[in-house]
Amino acid sequence: MNKIIAAIVLLSTLLISNNVYAEGTELTKENIQGSWRLDYTEKSGNTNKREDTWTFKNNGMLTITHIPREGGFYDQSPVKYEINDNKLKVSILGRAGKFDKFSLINISEKIMVLKARFGDIYRFIKK
């Protein structure tokens, strides 16, 4: 029983500390602007190495390039993005009114970590 209580307290502390850190660091068009290389995505302990480059422009447009696909790479047409309440909303190409939504976990000058709607973690390195 004591081990369960200790585990709950530890998990709660970790979750609260992550939320406090993310709340102290604002996600803005100014600090997201530029090119970010998607280093990897992670879900349920499975890490997938990535090579995409996400380029955020101050005019609210995002271009994703060098996306791996079937032994090659392709570039996506620019889509709109918005930042509201520390969350990034990226329009889904070809689906009007639909967005991928990401919550900020951490952002610094060189590293950005986002959490997708279904729990995937996206780790970016500034180019």
XYZ file of N, CA and C in Angstrom:
381
model
N 0.825 -1.193 0.000
C 0.000 0.000 0.000
C 0.868 1.256 0.000
N 1.954 1.245 0.813
C 2.841 2.407 0.868
C 3.520 2.661 -0.480
N 3.844 1.580 -1.198
C 4.479 1.743 -2.507
C 3.520 2.407 -3.502
N 2.252 2.045 -3.415
C 1.256 2.634 -4.308
C 1.096 4.123 -4.010
N 1.019 4.479 -2.746
C 0.889 5.892 -2.359
C 2.118 6.680 -2.802
N 3.304 6.108 -2.587
C 4.547 6.780 -3.005
C 4.574 6.982 -4.515
N 4.120 5.971 -5.270
C 4.098 6.084 -6.728
C 3.123 7.172 -7.175
N 1.971 7.245 -6.531
C 0.980 8.266 -6.878
C 1.511 9.658 -6.588
N 2.171 9.826 -5.436
C 2.741 11.130 -5.079
C 3.829 11.524 -6.067
N 4.701 10.587 -6.432
C 5.775 10.869 -7.382
C 5.206 11.232 -8.754
N 4.246 10.469 -9.235
C 3.641 10.758 -10.528
C 2.948 12.113 -10.528
N 2.231 12.427 -9.470
C 1.556 13.726 -9.361
C 2.555 14.862 -9.383
N 3.665 14.711 -8.674
C 4.704 15.744 -8.641
C 5.294 15.965 -10.026
N 5.564 14.877 -10.737
C 6.116 15.009 -12.091
C 5.137 15.695 -13.032
N 3.876 15.319 -12.976
C 2.879 15.941 -13.845
C 2.713 17.421 -13.539
N 2.677 17.778 -12.271
C 2.525 19.176 -11.880
C 3.751 19.976 -12.294
N 4.946 19.422 -12.113
C 6.158 20.174 -12.467
C 6.237 20.402 -13.965
N 5.814 19.423 -14.789
C 5.798 19.630 -16.237
C 4.822 20.730 -16.615
N 3.640 20.738 -16.015
C 2.649 21.756 -16.331
C 3.114 23.130 -15.890
N 3.743 23.240 -14.751
C 4.231 24.531 -14.270
C 5.293 25.069 -15.208
N 6.217 24.207 -15.662
C 7.270 24.667 -16.550
C 6.687 25.146 -17.868
N 5.759 24.376 -18.440
C 5.170 24.760 -19.722
C 4.381 26.055 -19.596
N 3.693 26.241 -18.463
C 2.924 27.467 -18.288
C 3.827 28.684 -18.177
N 5.050 28.509 -17.660
C 5.972 29.629 -17.516
C 6.595 30.037 -18.837
N 6.574 29.138 -19.816
C 7.152 29.397 -21.128
C 6.015 29.532 -22.125
N 5.848 30.705 -22.651
C 4.760 30.961 -23.600
C 5.135 30.514 -25.004
N 4.182 29.979 -25.713
C 4.325 29.669 -27.121
C 3.764 30.849 -27.892
N 4.607 31.514 -28.663
C 4.199 32.687 -29.431
C 4.683 32.547 -30.874
N 4.118 33.348 -31.764
C 4.592 33.350 -33.153
C 6.058 33.781 -33.237
N 6.473 34.621 -32.296
C 7.853 35.101 -32.312
C 8.846 34.006 -31.950
N 8.551 33.192 -30.925
C 9.545 32.194 -30.531
C 9.415 30.874 -31.296
N 8.355 30.708 -32.073
C 8.210 29.507 -32.892
C 8.690 29.761 -34.327
N 8.792 31.023 -34.694
C 9.135 31.418 -36.057
C 10.490 30.847 -36.476
N 10.567 30.395 -37.715
C 11.804 29.861 -38.264
C 11.647 28.392 -38.618
N 12.775 27.734 -38.876
C 12.779 26.328 -39.285
C 13.175 25.437 -38.117
N 12.397 24.384 -37.932
C 12.624 23.401 -36.869
C 12.680 22.020 -37.509
N 13.742 21.262 -37.210
C 13.852 19.887 -37.713
C 13.169 18.962 -36.708
N 12.222 18.169 -37.166
C 11.552 17.199 -36.311
C 12.528 16.055 -36.081
N 13.057 15.960 -34.866
C 14.068 14.966 -34.515
C 13.443 13.584 -34.372
N 12.365 13.493 -33.597
C 11.670 12.228 -33.442
C 10.255 12.449 -32.927
N 9.427 11.416 -33.096
C 8.123 11.361 -32.454
C 8.147 10.148 -31.542
N 7.357 10.218 -30.476
C 7.335 9.124 -29.515
C 5.910 8.904 -29.024
N 5.527 7.633 -28.949
C 4.218 7.276 -28.400
C 4.351 5.933 -27.701
N 3.895 5.893 -26.471
C 3.917 4.660 -25.672
C 5.293 4.007 -25.649
N 6.332 4.814 -25.541
C 7.693 4.283 -25.452
C 8.324 3.942 -26.786
N 7.580 4.000 -27.876
C 8.126 3.727 -29.209
C 8.586 5.032 -29.832
N 9.881 5.125 -30.137
C 10.456 6.326 -30.721
C 10.661 6.128 -32.216
N 10.204 7.092 -33.005
C 10.384 7.067 -34.453
C 11.255 8.236 -34.869
N 12.424 7.947 -35.407
C 13.333 8.978 -35.908
C 12.676 9.657 -37.094
N 12.757 10.977 -37.154
C 12.137 11.738 -38.235
C 13.158 12.676 -38.875
N 12.835 13.195 -40.053
C 13.723 14.097 -40.777
C 12.994 15.307 -41.342
N 11.714 15.477 -40.991
C 10.924 16.588 -41.519
C 11.492 17.921 -41.030
N 11.240 18.963 -41.793
C 11.535 20.328 -41.365
C 10.240 21.116 -41.397
N 9.900 21.718 -40.256
C 8.701 22.541 -40.134
C 9.158 23.992 -40.133
N 8.689 24.780 -41.092
C 9.066 26.191 -41.177
C 7.842 27.050 -40.879
N 7.912 27.743 -39.733
C 6.835 28.627 -39.295
C 7.155 30.043 -39.730
N 6.217 30.677 -40.412
C 6.405 32.067 -40.829
C 5.499 32.955 -39.992
N 5.890 34.199 -39.844
C 5.154 35.146 -39.007
C 3.768 35.470 -39.573
N 3.552 35.162 -40.853
C 2.251 35.441 -41.473
C 1.215 34.348 -41.185
N 1.555 33.403 -40.284
C 0.620 32.352 -39.917
C 0.609 31.152 -40.845
N 1.672 30.992 -41.639
C 1.759 29.857 -42.558
C 2.874 28.908 -42.106
N 2.631 27.610 -42.277
C 3.584 26.558 -41.931
C 3.821 25.705 -43.162
N 5.098 25.449 -43.462
C 5.467 24.551 -44.548
C 6.255 23.390 -43.947
N 5.834 22.174 -44.256
C 6.548 20.983 -43.794
C 7.225 20.369 -45.017
N 8.547 20.214 -44.932
C 9.331 19.690 -46.051
C 10.118 18.461 -45.620
N 10.594 17.719 -46.611
C 11.455 16.556 -46.421
C 10.754 15.482 -45.566
N 9.494 15.218 -45.881
C 8.698 14.233 -45.154
C 8.982 12.858 -45.754
N 9.454 11.892 -44.938
C 9.760 10.566 -45.490
C 8.496 9.831 -45.927
N 8.617 9.178 -47.085
C 7.469 8.429 -47.592
C 7.932 7.403 -48.614
N 7.707 6.133 -48.324
C 7.982 5.033 -49.245
C 9.347 5.130 -49.918
N 10.393 5.277 -49.137
C 11.751 5.301 -49.656
C 12.201 6.630 -50.225
N 11.345 7.633 -50.221
C 11.702 8.954 -50.725
C 11.219 10.030 -49.780
N 11.160 11.234 -50.278
C 10.722 12.373 -49.472
C 9.786 13.236 -50.303
N 8.899 13.954 -49.615
C 8.036 14.900 -50.306
C 7.854 16.138 -49.438
N 7.393 17.212 -50.060
C 7.125 18.467 -49.360
C 5.626 18.733 -49.398
N 5.111 19.228 -48.292
C 3.691 19.545 -48.200
C 3.467 21.009 -48.555
N 2.355 21.311 -49.173
C 1.996 22.703 -49.452
C 1.808 23.449 -48.135
N 2.045 24.758 -48.118
C 1.865 25.540 -46.883
C 0.434 25.462 -46.367
N 0.305 25.429 -45.042
C -0.998 25.435 -44.371
C -0.983 26.517 -43.296
N -2.155 26.907 -42.848
C -2.259 27.919 -41.799
C -2.015 27.287 -40.432
N -1.455 28.104 -39.528
C -1.348 27.681 -38.139
C -1.773 28.834 -37.245
N -2.218 28.492 -36.045
C -2.629 29.480 -35.040
C -2.043 29.075 -33.701
N -1.832 30.058 -32.856
C -1.414 29.797 -31.483
C -2.424 30.480 -30.575
N -3.104 29.669 -29.759
C -4.083 30.165 -28.803
C -3.902 29.418 -27.491
N -3.853 30.153 -26.386
C -3.764 29.541 -25.058
C -2.627 28.526 -24.973
N -1.457 28.878 -25.507
C -0.270 28.023 -25.465
C -0.452 26.713 -26.233
N -1.366 26.685 -27.172
C -1.598 25.507 -28.002
C -1.426 25.883 -29.468
N -0.812 24.974 -30.201
C -0.580 25.156 -31.626
C -1.657 24.391 -32.391
N -2.350 25.083 -33.286
C -3.346 24.467 -34.157
C -2.829 24.566 -35.588
N -2.675 23.411 -36.244
C -2.170 23.354 -37.613
C -3.275 22.814 -38.509
N -3.636 23.578 -39.543
C -4.667 23.133 -40.489
C -4.240 21.825 -41.139
N -5.218 20.943 -41.342
C -4.953 19.683 -42.031
C -5.195 19.910 -43.520
N -4.186 19.657 -44.313
C -4.235 19.890 -45.750
C -5.398 19.124 -46.382
N -6.248 19.843 -47.108
C -7.361 19.233 -47.821
C -8.591 18.969 -46.970
N -8.570 19.408 -45.695
C -9.726 19.177 -44.822
C -10.108 20.494 -44.170
N -10.886 21.282 -44.859
C -11.266 22.615 -44.384
C -11.893 22.547 -42.992
N -11.415 23.418 -42.113
C -11.957 23.500 -40.767
C -11.429 22.455 -39.805
N -10.521 21.583 -40.236
C -9.942 20.540 -39.388
C -8.503 20.912 -39.037
N -8.108 20.615 -37.798
C -6.789 20.989 -37.312
C -6.142 19.840 -36.561
N -4.807 19.754 -36.631
C -4.020 18.978 -35.683
C -3.729 19.932 -34.539
N -3.870 19.463 -33.303
C -3.659 20.324 -32.145
C -2.504 19.792 -31.305
N -1.633 20.711 -30.871
C -0.465 20.366 -30.091
C -0.404 21.234 -28.842
N -0.058 20.619 -27.714
C 0.158 21.353 -26.469
C 1.655 21.514 -26.262
N 2.052 22.648 -25.727
C 3.460 22.908 -25.456
C 3.902 22.154 -24.211
N 5.006 21.430 -24.337
C 5.646 20.825 -23.174
C 6.842 21.673 -22.777
N 7.647 22.065 -23.776
C 8.856 22.836 -23.500
C 9.287 23.560 -24.771
N 9.810 24.766 -24.583
C 10.410 25.478 -25.709
C 11.565 26.310 -25.189
N 12.666 26.265 -25.937
C 13.828 27.105 -25.647
C 14.332 27.633 -26.990
N 15.480 28.247 -26.993
C 16.008 28.764 -28.253
C 16.329 27.649 -29.243
N 16.699 26.460 -28.752
C 17.153 25.381 -29.632
C 16.250 24.148 -29.652
N 15.406 23.959 -28.638
C 14.591 22.747 -28.521
C 13.127 23.129 -28.323
N 12.231 22.397 -28.990
C 10.799 22.556 -28.771
C 10.202 21.157 -28.667
N 9.382 20.936 -27.641
C 8.715 19.649 -27.453
C 7.218 19.918 -27.360
N 6.472 19.246 -28.234
C 5.021 19.395 -28.285
C 4.363 18.039 -28.052
N 3.149 18.082 -27.545
C 2.362 16.863 -27.351
C 1.126 16.957 -28.236
N 0.953 15.962 -29.092
C -0.192 15.928 -30.001
C -1.449 15.499 -29.251
N -2.559 15.691 -29.888
C -3.867 15.422 -29.284
C -3.993 13.996 -28.739
N -3.411 13.004 -29.393
C -3.547 11.618 -28.957
C -2.326 11.122 -28.190
N -1.497 12.057 -27.686
C -0.406 11.687 -26.795
C 0.965 11.567 -27.431
N 1.075 11.656 -28.748
C 2.395 11.588 -29.378
C 3.235 12.790 -28.946
N 4.507 12.550 -28.695
C 5.451 13.606 -28.359
C 6.265 13.941 -29.603
N 6.368 15.209 -29.942
C 7.143 15.687 -31.088
C 8.313 16.508 -30.548
N 9.566 16.088 -30.826
C 10.742 16.831 -30.374
C 11.423 17.466 -31.589
N 11.558 18.793 -31.531
C 12.138 19.583 -32.617
C 13.466 20.188 -32.184
N 14.361 20.364 -33.156
C 15.621 21.086 -32.952
C 15.639 22.252 -33.923
N 15.935 23.444 -33.420
C 15.963 24.661 -34.254
C 17.110 24.557 -35.246
N 16.835 24.891 -36.491
C 17.865 24.886 -37.545
C 18.605 26.202 -37.563
